[in-house]
Coordinates of C-alpha atoms and ligand atoms in Angstrom, one line a residue:
Chain A
M1 CA 96.5 95.2 99.1
N2 CA 92.9 95.7 100.0
L3 CA 91.2 95.2 103.3
S4 CA 89.6 91.9 102.5
G5 CA 93.0 90.6 101.4
L6 CA 94.5 91.5 104.7
G7 CA 91.6 89.9 106.5
Y8 CA 92.2 86.7 104.5
L9 CA 95.9 86.7 105.5
L10 CA 95.1 87.3 109.2
K11 CA 92.7 84.4 109.1
E12 CA 95.2 82.2 107.3
G13 CA 97.8 82.9 110.0
I14 CA 95.5 82.1 112.9
K15 CA 94.1 79.0 111.1
S16 CA 97.7 77.8 110.8
I17 CA 98.1 77.9 114.6
W18 CA 95.2 75.5 114.9
T19 CA 96.4 73.2 112.1
N20 CA 99.8 72.9 113.8
R21 CA 98.3 72.9 117.3
M22 CA 100.8 70.5 118.8
M23 CA 103.7 72.6 117.7
S24 CA 101.8 75.8 118.7
I25 CA 101.1 74.5 122.2
A26 CA 104.7 73.4 122.6
S27 CA 106.0 76.8 121.6
V28 CA 103.4 78.6 123.7
G29 CA 104.5 76.5 126.7
V30 CA 108.2 77.2 126.2
L31 CA 107.4 80.9 125.6
I32 CA 105.4 81.1 128.8
S33 CA 108.2 79.5 130.8
C34 CA 110.7 81.9 129.4
L35 CA 108.5 84.9 130.0
L36 CA 107.7 83.8 133.6
L37 CA 111.4 83.4 134.4
T38 CA 112.2 86.7 132.6
G39 CA 109.4 88.3 134.5
A40 CA 110.5 86.9 137.8
A41 CA 114.0 88.1 137.2
S42 CA 112.8 91.6 136.3
L43 CA 110.4 91.8 139.2
L44 CA 113.2 90.7 141.6
S45 CA 115.4 93.4 140.1
L46 CA 112.6 95.9 140.4
N47 CA 112.0 95.0 144.1
V48 CA 115.6 95.3 145.0
S49 CA 115.8 98.7 143.3
N50 CA 112.7 99.7 145.2
A51 CA 114.1 98.6 148.5
V52 CA 117.4 100.3 147.8
D53 CA 115.6 103.5 146.9
K54 CA 113.5 103.4 150.1
I55 CA 116.3 102.6 152.5
G56 CA 119.0 104.7 150.8
G57 CA 116.7 107.6 150.2
T58 CA 115.3 107.8 153.7
N59 CA 117.0 110.1 156.2
V60 CA 115.5 108.5 159.2
T61 CA 118.0 106.8 161.4
R62 CA 117.0 104.7 164.4
V63 CA 119.0 105.4 167.6
F64 CA 119.0 102.7 170.2
L65 CA 119.2 103.6 173.9
S66 CA 120.9 101.5 176.6
M67 CA 118.8 98.7 178.0
D68 CA 118.8 100.2 181.4
V69 CA 117.2 103.5 180.3
L70 CA 113.8 104.0 181.9
D71 CA 110.8 105.5 180.3
D72 CA 111.0 109.0 181.7
E73 CA 114.8 109.1 181.2
A74 CA 114.3 108.2 177.6
R75 CA 112.2 111.4 177.1
Y76 CA 115.1 113.5 178.3
I77 CA 117.5 111.8 176.0
E78 CA 115.2 112.4 173.1
E79 CA 115.2 116.1 174.0
D80 CA 119.0 116.1 174.1
I81 CA 119.2 114.5 170.6
K82 CA 116.7 116.9 169.2
R83 CA 119.0 119.8 170.1
I84 CA 121.9 118.4 168.0
D85 CA 122.7 120.2 164.8
N86 CA 121.2 118.8 161.6
V87 CA 118.5 116.9 163.5
V88 CA 115.2 118.2 162.4
K89 CA 112.8 115.7 164.0
T90 CA 112.8 113.0 166.5
E91 CA 110.2 110.3 167.3
F92 CA 110.3 108.2 170.4
V93 CA 109.8 104.5 169.8
S94 CA 109.2 102.7 173.1
K95 CA 110.2 99.1 173.4
D96 CA 106.6 98.1 173.7
E97 CA 106.0 99.6 170.3
A98 CA 109.1 98.2 168.8
I99 CA 108.2 94.7 169.7
K100 CA 104.9 94.9 167.9
D101 CA 106.8 95.0 164.6
Y102 CA 107.7 91.3 165.3
Q103 CA 104.2 90.2 166.3
E104 CA 103.3 88.9 162.9
S105 CA 106.5 87.0 162.2
L106 CA 106.6 85.2 165.6
R107 CA 104.5 82.4 167.1
E108 CA 101.9 83.7 169.4
D109 CA 103.2 81.9 172.5
I110 CA 106.7 83.2 171.9
F111 CA 105.5 86.7 171.3
N112 CA 103.5 86.6 174.4
Q113 CA 106.6 86.0 176.4
L114 CA 108.3 88.9 174.9
I115 CA 105.8 91.6 175.8
G116 CA 106.1 93.5 179.0
E117 CA 108.9 92.3 181.4
G118 CA 110.4 89.9 179.0
N119 CA 110.9 92.4 176.2
P120 CA 114.5 92.1 174.9
L121 CA 114.4 95.4 173.0
P122 CA 115.7 98.8 174.2
H123 CA 113.9 102.0 173.8
A124 CA 114.8 103.9 170.6
V125 CA 114.5 107.2 168.9
D126 CA 113.9 107.7 165.2
V127 CA 116.0 110.6 164.1
T128 CA 115.4 112.6 160.9
M129 CA 118.4 114.4 159.6
E130 CA 118.3 117.5 157.5
D131 CA 121.4 116.8 155.4
L132 CA 122.6 113.2 154.9
A133 CA 126.1 114.5 153.8
Q134 CA 126.7 115.4 157.4
Y135 CA 125.6 111.9 158.5
D136 CA 128.9 110.9 160.1
R137 CA 129.4 114.0 162.2
T138 CA 125.7 113.9 163.3
V139 CA 126.0 110.3 164.4
E140 CA 129.2 111.1 166.3
N141 CA 127.3 113.8 168.2
I142 CA 124.3 111.5 168.9
M143 CA 126.7 108.9 170.3
K144 CA 128.0 111.4 172.7
V145 CA 124.6 111.8 174.4
Q146 CA 124.4 109.9 177.7
G147 CA 122.2 106.8 177.4
V148 CA 122.7 106.3 173.7
E149 CA 123.9 102.8 173.0
S150 CA 124.1 102.5 169.2
V151 CA 122.9 103.9 165.9
R152 CA 121.5 101.6 163.2
D153 CA 123.7 102.4 160.3
T154 CA 121.2 102.4 157.4
R155 CA 124.0 103.4 155.0
E156 CA 125.7 100.1 155.5
I157 CA 122.5 98.3 154.6
A158 CA 122.0 100.6 151.6
E159 CA 125.5 99.8 150.4
K160 CA 124.9 96.1 150.8
L161 CA 121.6 96.5 149.0
T162 CA 123.2 98.5 146.2
S163 CA 125.8 95.8 145.6
L164 CA 123.0 93.2 145.7
Q165 CA 121.1 95.3 143.3
K166 CA 124.1 95.3 140.9
L167 CA 124.4 91.6 141.1
V168 CA 120.7 91.0 140.6
N169 CA 120.6 93.4 137.7
T170 CA 123.5 91.8 136.0
M171 CA 122.0 88.3 136.5
S172 CA 118.6 89.4 135.4
F173 CA 120.1 91.0 132.3
W174 CA 121.8 87.7 131.2
I175 CA 118.8 85.6 132.1
I176 CA 116.5 87.8 130.1
L177 CA 118.9 87.9 127.1
A178 CA 119.4 84.1 127.1
L179 CA 115.7 83.4 127.5
T180 CA 114.8 85.9 124.8
L181 CA 117.1 84.2 122.4
V182 CA 115.7 80.8 123.3
S183 CA 112.2 82.1 122.7
V184 CA 113.0 83.7 119.4
F185 CA 114.7 80.4 118.4
I186 CA 111.6 78.4 119.4
I187 CA 109.2 80.6 117.5
S188 CA 111.4 80.6 114.5
N189 CA 111.5 76.8 114.5
T190 CA 107.7 76.6 114.9
I191 CA 107.2 79.0 112.0
R192 CA 109.8 77.0 110.0
M193 CA 107.7 73.9 110.5
T194 CA 104.6 75.7 109.4
M195 CA 106.4 77.0 106.3
Y196 CA 107.7 73.5 105.6
A197 CA 104.1 72.1 105.9
R198 CA 103.0 74.9 103.5
R199 CA 105.9 74.9 101.2
F200 CA 103.6 73.8 98.4
E201 CA 101.2 76.7 98.9
I202 CA 104.2 79.1 99.1
S203 CA 105.6 77.8 95.8
I204 CA 102.2 78.2 94.1
M205 CA 101.7 81.6 95.5
K206 CA 105.1 82.6 94.2
S207 CA 104.5 81.1 90.8
V208 CA 101.3 83.1 90.3
G209 CA 103.1 86.3 91.4
A210 CA 102.3 86.8 95.1
T211 CA 104.6 89.4 96.6
D212 CA 107.0 88.5 99.4
T213 CA 104.9 90.6 101.8
F214 CA 101.8 88.7 100.9
V215 CA 103.5 85.3 101.5
R216 CA 105.0 86.6 104.7
I217 CA 102.0 88.1 106.5
P218 CA 100.3 84.9 107.6
F219 CA 103.5 83.5 109.1
I220 CA 104.2 86.7 111.0
V221 CA 100.6 86.8 112.2
E222 CA 101.1 83.3 113.4
G223 CA 104.3 84.1 115.3
M224 CA 102.8 87.2 116.8
T225 CA 99.6 85.5 117.8
I226 CA 101.6 82.7 119.5
G227 CA 103.5 85.5 121.3
A228 CA 100.4 87.3 122.3
I229 CA 98.7 84.2 123.7
S230 CA 101.9 83.4 125.7
G231 CA 102.1 87.0 126.9
I232 CA 98.4 87.0 128.1
T233 CA 98.7 83.6 129.8
T234 CA 101.9 84.7 131.5
S235 CA 100.3 87.9 132.8
V236 CA 97.6 85.8 134.5
L237 CA 100.0 83.2 135.9
M238 CA 102.3 85.9 137.2
V239 CA 99.7 87.3 139.5
F240 CA 99.6 83.9 141.4
L241 CA 103.3 83.3 141.1
Y242 CA 104.1 86.7 142.5
D243 CA 101.7 86.2 145.4
A244 CA 103.4 82.9 146.2
I245 CA 106.9 84.3 146.0
M246 CA 105.9 87.3 148.1
K247 CA 104.6 85.0 150.8
S248 CA 107.7 82.9 150.9
V249 CA 110.0 85.8 150.8
Q250 CA 108.2 87.5 153.7
S251 CA 108.2 84.3 155.7
I252 CA 112.0 84.4 155.6
A253 CA 112.7 88.1 156.1
K254 CA 110.6 91.1 156.7
F255 CA 111.2 92.6 153.4
E256 CA 108.9 95.2 152.0
L257 CA 107.9 94.0 148.5
L258 CA 106.1 95.9 145.8
N259 CA 102.4 95.3 145.8
Y260 CA 101.6 93.5 142.5
S261 CA 98.7 95.8 141.8
E262 CA 101.2 98.7 141.6
V263 CA 103.0 97.0 138.7
A264 CA 100.4 94.7 137.2
V265 CA 99.4 96.9 134.3
F266 CA 103.0 97.6 133.4
V267 CA 104.1 94.0 133.8
S268 CA 101.1 92.7 131.7
I269 CA 101.8 95.1 128.9
A270 CA 105.4 94.2 129.0
F271 CA 104.6 90.5 128.8
V272 CA 102.2 90.8 125.9
G273 CA 104.5 93.3 124.1
A274 CA 107.6 91.1 124.6
G275 CA 105.6 88.0 123.4
V276 CA 104.4 89.8 120.2
I277 CA 107.9 91.2 119.4
I278 CA 109.6 87.9 120.0
G279 CA 106.9 86.2 117.8
A280 CA 107.4 88.7 115.0
L281 CA 111.2 88.5 115.3
G282 CA 111.2 84.7 115.3
S283 CA 108.9 84.3 112.3
M284 CA 110.8 86.9 110.3
L285 CA 114.0 85.1 111.0
S286 CA 112.8 81.9 109.4
I287 CA 110.8 83.4 106.6
G288 CA 113.6 85.6 105.2
R289 CA 115.7 82.6 104.5
Y290 CA 113.0 80.6 102.7
L291 CA 111.4 83.2 100.6
R292 CA 114.6 83.3 98.5
K293 CA 114.0 79.7 97.5
E294 CA 112.3 79.0 94.2
G295 CA 110.3 76.2 92.6
N296 CA 111.8 72.8 93.2
E297 CA 114.3 74.2 95.6
L298 CA 111.3 75.3 97.8
L299 CA 109.4 72.1 97.3
G300 CA 112.4 69.8 98.0
W301 CA 113.7 71.6 101.0
Chain B
M1 CA 107.4 89.1 73.9
I2 CA 110.1 86.4 74.7
E3 CA 113.6 86.6 73.5
F4 CA 116.5 84.3 74.3
R5 CA 120.0 85.5 73.3
N6 CA 122.7 82.8 73.5
V7 CA 121.2 81.4 76.7
S8 CA 123.1 78.6 78.5
K9 CA 122.1 77.0 81.7
V10 CA 124.4 74.8 83.7
Y11 CA 123.0 73.4 87.0
H12 CA 125.2 73.3 90.1
T13 CA 125.4 69.5 89.5
G14 CA 127.3 70.3 86.3
T15 CA 124.4 69.3 83.9
H16 CA 124.4 71.4 80.8
A17 CA 120.6 71.8 80.5
L18 CA 120.6 74.4 77.8
N19 CA 123.3 75.4 75.4
Q20 CA 123.5 78.7 73.5
V21 CA 119.8 79.0 72.8
S22 CA 118.6 82.0 70.8
L23 CA 115.0 82.5 69.7
I24 CA 112.2 84.9 69.6
I25 CA 108.5 84.2 70.4
E26 CA 106.2 87.0 69.4
K27 CA 103.1 88.2 71.2
G28 CA 100.0 86.1 70.3
E29 CA 102.0 83.1 69.1
F30 CA 100.9 79.4 69.7
V31 CA 104.1 77.5 70.1
F32 CA 104.9 73.8 70.9
I33 CA 108.2 72.9 72.5
V34 CA 109.1 69.3 71.9
G35 CA 112.1 67.1 72.8
S36 CA 112.9 63.9 74.6
S37 CA 113.1 63.6 78.4
G38 CA 115.9 65.6 79.9
A39 CA 116.3 67.7 76.7
G40 CA 115.9 70.9 78.7
K41 CA 112.3 71.8 78.0
S42 CA 111.3 72.5 81.6
T43 CA 114.5 74.4 82.1
F44 CA 113.5 76.6 79.2
L45 CA 110.2 77.4 80.9
K46 CA 111.7 78.0 84.3
L47 CA 114.1 80.5 82.8
I48 CA 111.2 82.4 81.3
M49 CA 109.3 82.6 84.7
R50 CA 112.6 83.3 86.4
E51 CA 112.5 80.3 88.7
E52 CA 116.0 79.7 87.4
T53 CA 118.5 82.2 86.1
P54 CA 120.7 81.6 83.0
T55 CA 124.4 80.8 83.5
S56 CA 125.2 83.0 80.5
G57 CA 123.2 84.9 77.8
S58 CA 120.3 87.2 78.1
I59 CA 116.5 86.7 78.4
I60 CA 114.0 89.4 77.6
V61 CA 110.3 88.9 78.6
N62 CA 107.8 91.7 78.0
D63 CA 110.6 94.1 77.3
I64 CA 112.2 93.3 80.6
Q65 CA 115.8 92.0 80.7
L66 CA 115.4 89.3 83.3
E67 CA 119.0 89.3 84.6
K68 CA 118.5 92.9 85.5
L69 CA 115.1 92.4 87.1
K70 CA 115.2 92.9 90.9
R71 CA 113.9 90.1 93.1
R72 CA 111.2 92.4 94.3
K73 CA 109.8 92.9 90.8
V74 CA 109.6 89.1 90.0
P75 CA 106.0 88.9 91.2
M76 CA 104.9 91.4 88.6
L77 CA 106.6 89.4 85.8
R78 CA 104.9 86.2 87.0
R79 CA 101.5 87.9 87.0
S80 CA 101.8 88.3 83.3
M81 CA 102.0 84.5 82.8
G82 CA 99.9 81.6 83.8
I83 CA 101.8 78.4 84.5
V84 CA 100.7 74.8 84.3
F85 CA 103.3 72.7 86.0
Q86 CA 104.4 69.2 84.8
D87 CA 103.5 67.9 88.3
F88 CA 100.3 70.0 88.6
R89 CA 101.2 71.3 92.0
L90 CA 97.6 71.3 93.3
I91 CA 97.0 71.7 97.0
D92 CA 95.5 68.5 98.4
K93 CA 93.6 69.9 101.3
M94 CA 91.8 72.4 99.1
T95 CA 88.9 71.7 96.9
V96 CA 89.0 72.4 93.2
Y97 CA 87.3 75.7 93.7
E98 CA 89.6 76.7 96.5
N99 CA 92.7 75.7 94.4
V100 CA 91.7 78.0 91.6
A101 CA 90.5 80.8 94.0
F102 CA 93.8 80.6 95.8
A103 CA 95.7 81.8 92.7
M104 CA 93.4 84.9 92.6
R105 CA 93.8 85.5 96.4
A106 CA 97.5 85.3 96.1
V107 CA 97.5 88.3 93.9
G108 CA 95.1 90.2 96.1
A109 CA 91.9 89.8 94.1
R110 CA 88.7 91.0 95.8
P111 CA 86.3 88.2 97.1
R112 CA 83.5 89.5 94.8
A113 CA 85.8 89.2 91.7
I114 CA 86.8 85.7 92.9
K115 CA 83.2 84.5 93.3
K116 CA 82.4 85.6 89.8
R117 CA 85.5 84.5 88.0
V118 CA 86.3 81.0 89.4
P119 CA 83.0 79.4 88.3
Y120 CA 83.4 80.8 84.9
I121 CA 86.9 79.4 84.5
L122 CA 85.8 76.0 85.9
E123 CA 83.1 75.9 83.3
L124 CA 85.6 76.8 80.6
V125 CA 87.7 73.7 81.5
G126 CA 84.6 71.6 82.0
L127 CA 85.0 71.1 85.7
E128 CA 81.9 72.9 87.0
N129 CA 80.6 69.7 88.6
K130 CA 83.8 69.0 90.4
A131 CA 84.2 72.3 92.2
E132 CA 83.7 70.9 95.6
N133 CA 85.9 67.8 95.1
Y134 CA 89.4 67.4 96.3
P135 CA 92.3 66.8 93.9
S136 CA 92.7 63.2 95.3
E137 CA 89.1 62.5 94.1
L138 CA 89.9 63.5 90.5
S139 CA 91.4 61.6 87.5
G140 CA 94.8 62.7 86.2
G141 CA 93.1 64.5 83.3
E142 CA 90.8 66.3 85.7
Q143 CA 93.7 67.4 87.9
Q144 CA 95.4 68.6 84.8
R145 CA 92.4 70.8 83.9
V146 CA 92.4 72.2 87.5
A147 CA 96.0 73.2 87.0
L148 CA 95.0 74.8 83.7
A149 CA 92.1 76.6 85.3
R150 CA 94.4 78.0 87.9
A151 CA 96.8 79.2 85.2
L152 CA 94.0 80.9 83.4
V153 CA 92.1 82.5 86.2
N154 CA 94.2 85.6 86.5
N155 CA 93.8 86.3 82.8
P156 CA 97.5 86.3 82.0
Q157 CA 99.1 87.6 78.8
M158 CA 100.7 84.2 78.2
I159 CA 100.1 80.6 79.2
I160 CA 103.0 78.4 79.8
A161 CA 102.0 74.7 80.0
D162 CA 104.5 72.0 80.9
E163 CA 103.2 68.7 79.5
P164 CA 99.6 69.5 79.9
T165 CA 98.7 66.3 78.3
G166 CA 101.0 64.1 80.3
N167 CA 98.4 62.0 82.1
V168 CA 95.5 62.2 79.7
D169 CA 94.1 59.9 77.0
P170 CA 94.6 61.1 73.4
E171 CA 91.1 62.4 73.1
M172 CA 91.4 64.5 76.2
S173 CA 94.8 65.6 75.1
Y174 CA 93.4 66.9 72.0
E175 CA 90.6 68.7 73.9
I176 CA 93.1 70.4 76.3
I177 CA 95.2 71.6 73.4
E178 CA 92.1 72.7 71.6
L179 CA 91.1 74.7 74.6
L180 CA 94.5 76.4 74.8
H181 CA 94.1 77.1 71.1
E182 CA 90.8 78.8 71.7
I183 CA 92.4 80.9 74.4
N184 CA 95.2 81.7 72.0
K185 CA 92.7 83.0 69.5
R186 CA 91.6 85.6 72.0
G187 CA 95.2 87.0 72.0
T188 CA 97.0 85.1 74.7
T189 CA 100.4 83.8 73.9
V190 CA 100.6 80.1 74.5
L191 CA 103.7 77.9 75.0
I192 CA 103.1 74.1 75.3
V193 CA 105.7 71.6 76.2
T194 CA 104.9 68.1 75.0
H195 CA 106.5 65.0 73.6
E196 CA 103.4 63.9 71.8
H197 CA 104.4 64.5 68.2
N198 CA 101.0 63.4 66.9
L199 CA 99.3 66.2 68.7
V200 CA 101.6 68.7 67.3
H201 CA 100.9 67.6 63.8
S202 CA 97.1 68.2 64.3
F203 CA 97.7 71.9 64.8
N204 CA 99.2 74.2 62.2
S205 CA 101.6 76.0 64.4
R206 CA 105.2 76.7 65.3
C207 CA 107.2 73.9 66.9
I208 CA 110.6 74.3 68.6
T209 CA 112.5 71.1 69.0
I210 CA 115.1 70.9 71.7
D211 CA 117.6 68.1 71.9
K212 CA 120.3 67.9 74.6
G213 CA 119.9 71.5 75.4
V214 CA 120.1 72.7 71.8
V215 CA 117.4 74.0 69.5
V216 CA 117.7 71.6 66.6
E217 CA 114.5 72.6 64.7
D218 CA 112.2 75.6 64.8
A219 CA 109.6 75.5 62.1
M220 CA 105.9 75.7 61.2
E221 CA 104.3 72.3 61.4
I222 CA 102.2 71.7 58.3
K223 CA 99.0 69.7 58.8
P224 CA 99.5 66.3 57.0
S225 CA 96.4 67.0 54.8
E226 CA 97.7 70.3 53.6
G227 CA 101.2 68.8 53.3
G228 CA 99.9 66.5 50.6
Q229 CA 98.8 69.3 48.4
V230 CA 102.1 71.1 48.4
Ligands
ATP401 N1 117.3 71.7 89.6 C1 118.1 71.0 88.9 N2 119.3 70.7 89.4 C2 120.2 69.9 88.7 N3 119.9 69.4 87.5 C3 118.7 69.7 87.0 C4 117.7 70.4 87.7 N4 116.6 70.5 86.9 C5 116.9 69.8 85.8 N5 118.1 69.3 85.8 C6 118.8 68.5 84.7 O1 118.8 69.3 83.6 C7 118.4 68.5 82.4 C8 117.2 69.1 81.7 O2 116.1 69.0 82.6 P1 114.7 69.4 82.2 O3 113.8 69.3 83.4 O4 114.8 70.8 81.6 O5 114.3 68.4 81.1 P2 112.9 68.2 80.3 O6 113.2 68.4 78.9 O7 111.8 69.0 81.0 O8 112.6 66.6 80.6 P3 111.2 65.9 80.9 O9 110.5 65.7 79.5 O10 111.5 64.6 81.5 O11 110.4 66.7 81.8 C9 118.2 67.1 82.9 O12 119.4 66.3 82.7 C10 118.0 67.3 84.4 O13 118.4 66.2 85.1
MG402 MG1 110.1 68.7 82.0

């Protein structure tokens, strides 16, 4: 096939989207919804993984001191902790600093009551361990230090997050699989409609000796273009959707989410790629069956 | 060029459309196929272009045994033949020009070749003034000629025409057959299905008569004038 022939086929495919615009819009709409849900599921999964990595991978453990420990006493306790085996670094976190973490999530009048005398938080020390394998023994030794009240067990959180991660991943997998199938089905139906509308042309093309590839290309182009349009639109919508989700998630809990700009390029490529592949797959699915038909069988289908 | 060996065709409905048909059509022949409605004429043509496959027997076209022909190779077979369908099969939303050009595009012809060839063919069938009209704006006979132009445009080795005179007045019928005869003289094999016996008599050519799926007669038609002298 020569280049001008290919150009003609591409044009035919795109023209067909316009000719069947109602059907095209409908399938673009369904595809966008599927891609958005799939994307949201993937991003949730990605965020949970990221959080697990951050918390699980960190070897900083926060050690809370008793409420009655005074500022200067706290400094000595920090020194005591620093001398413990496996502790490589300590960082004192005064209760005044600790309360600041809550400033953004609390109403101003409430927050104002909590600073200074009204502060409900204890002083704390952030401890960095050398070897996490010795975590249990090190915590035991830290707890023996006078004035230490409790140790925030990050491992427990990590474990909880890991099981959450598993759940989220499994759910995302099934959601993605189901929605991909739905999308392929929708595209294949749209292309089937186009083929039906053009069955006449197909029968004539076949009768003058057009190859299957030649007959197929415009429909595959149509499917892939619908996929690409959906992918691009979804990429744009996802920026806003992610922003909205991020805001609502962070209003519930202080959860460190991935910044969209970190993943935007990857996510957009994935959306367009997924759209194009789904489009090609969906169209090939319906074309294969109907290319075998001949003459009246094709016309009367 | 075309050989049928004991070919039978039974449709899935149980209709015996052709029964033990054996015949040979040589390259360059001009052949009429006549028979009443339902005799199996269209089936005969569909078997040649492999739109249908025989239930039994063997068909050879251009030295290719069709039952052994892979699906992938069917397009190449069809490029050797130009087909005029009984029901025209013109595309309504395309102009006459586009309908004819479409057949060239479908086999990957270059735009420049299309631009040169289509007007020439339209002139040949006498439709140069209707190029920008749509099929719905044409008379039955004109539509017929568009279908003929489309069959001719790829310059096939043979033309297969199913009732090319179906919707045309006798004079126009004669002209269409005359045109096909001209094309035949340039070396193209021509097969014409018709039930207009009068027409067949005006041309001194081979005529295969099919009745209820059986070839009942296969002979040279002698022009009545010449017949008188025998
Ligand atoms: N696709 C099909 N499925 C089932 N039966 C068919 C099919 N095509 C044709 N037939 C039957 O086969 C027989 C021969 O049909 P065919 O179309 O070959 O006749 P014909 O000689 O072309 O008739 P006409 O002059 O009316 O066009 C008829 O009885 C017809 O009903
Ligand atoms: Mg017929």
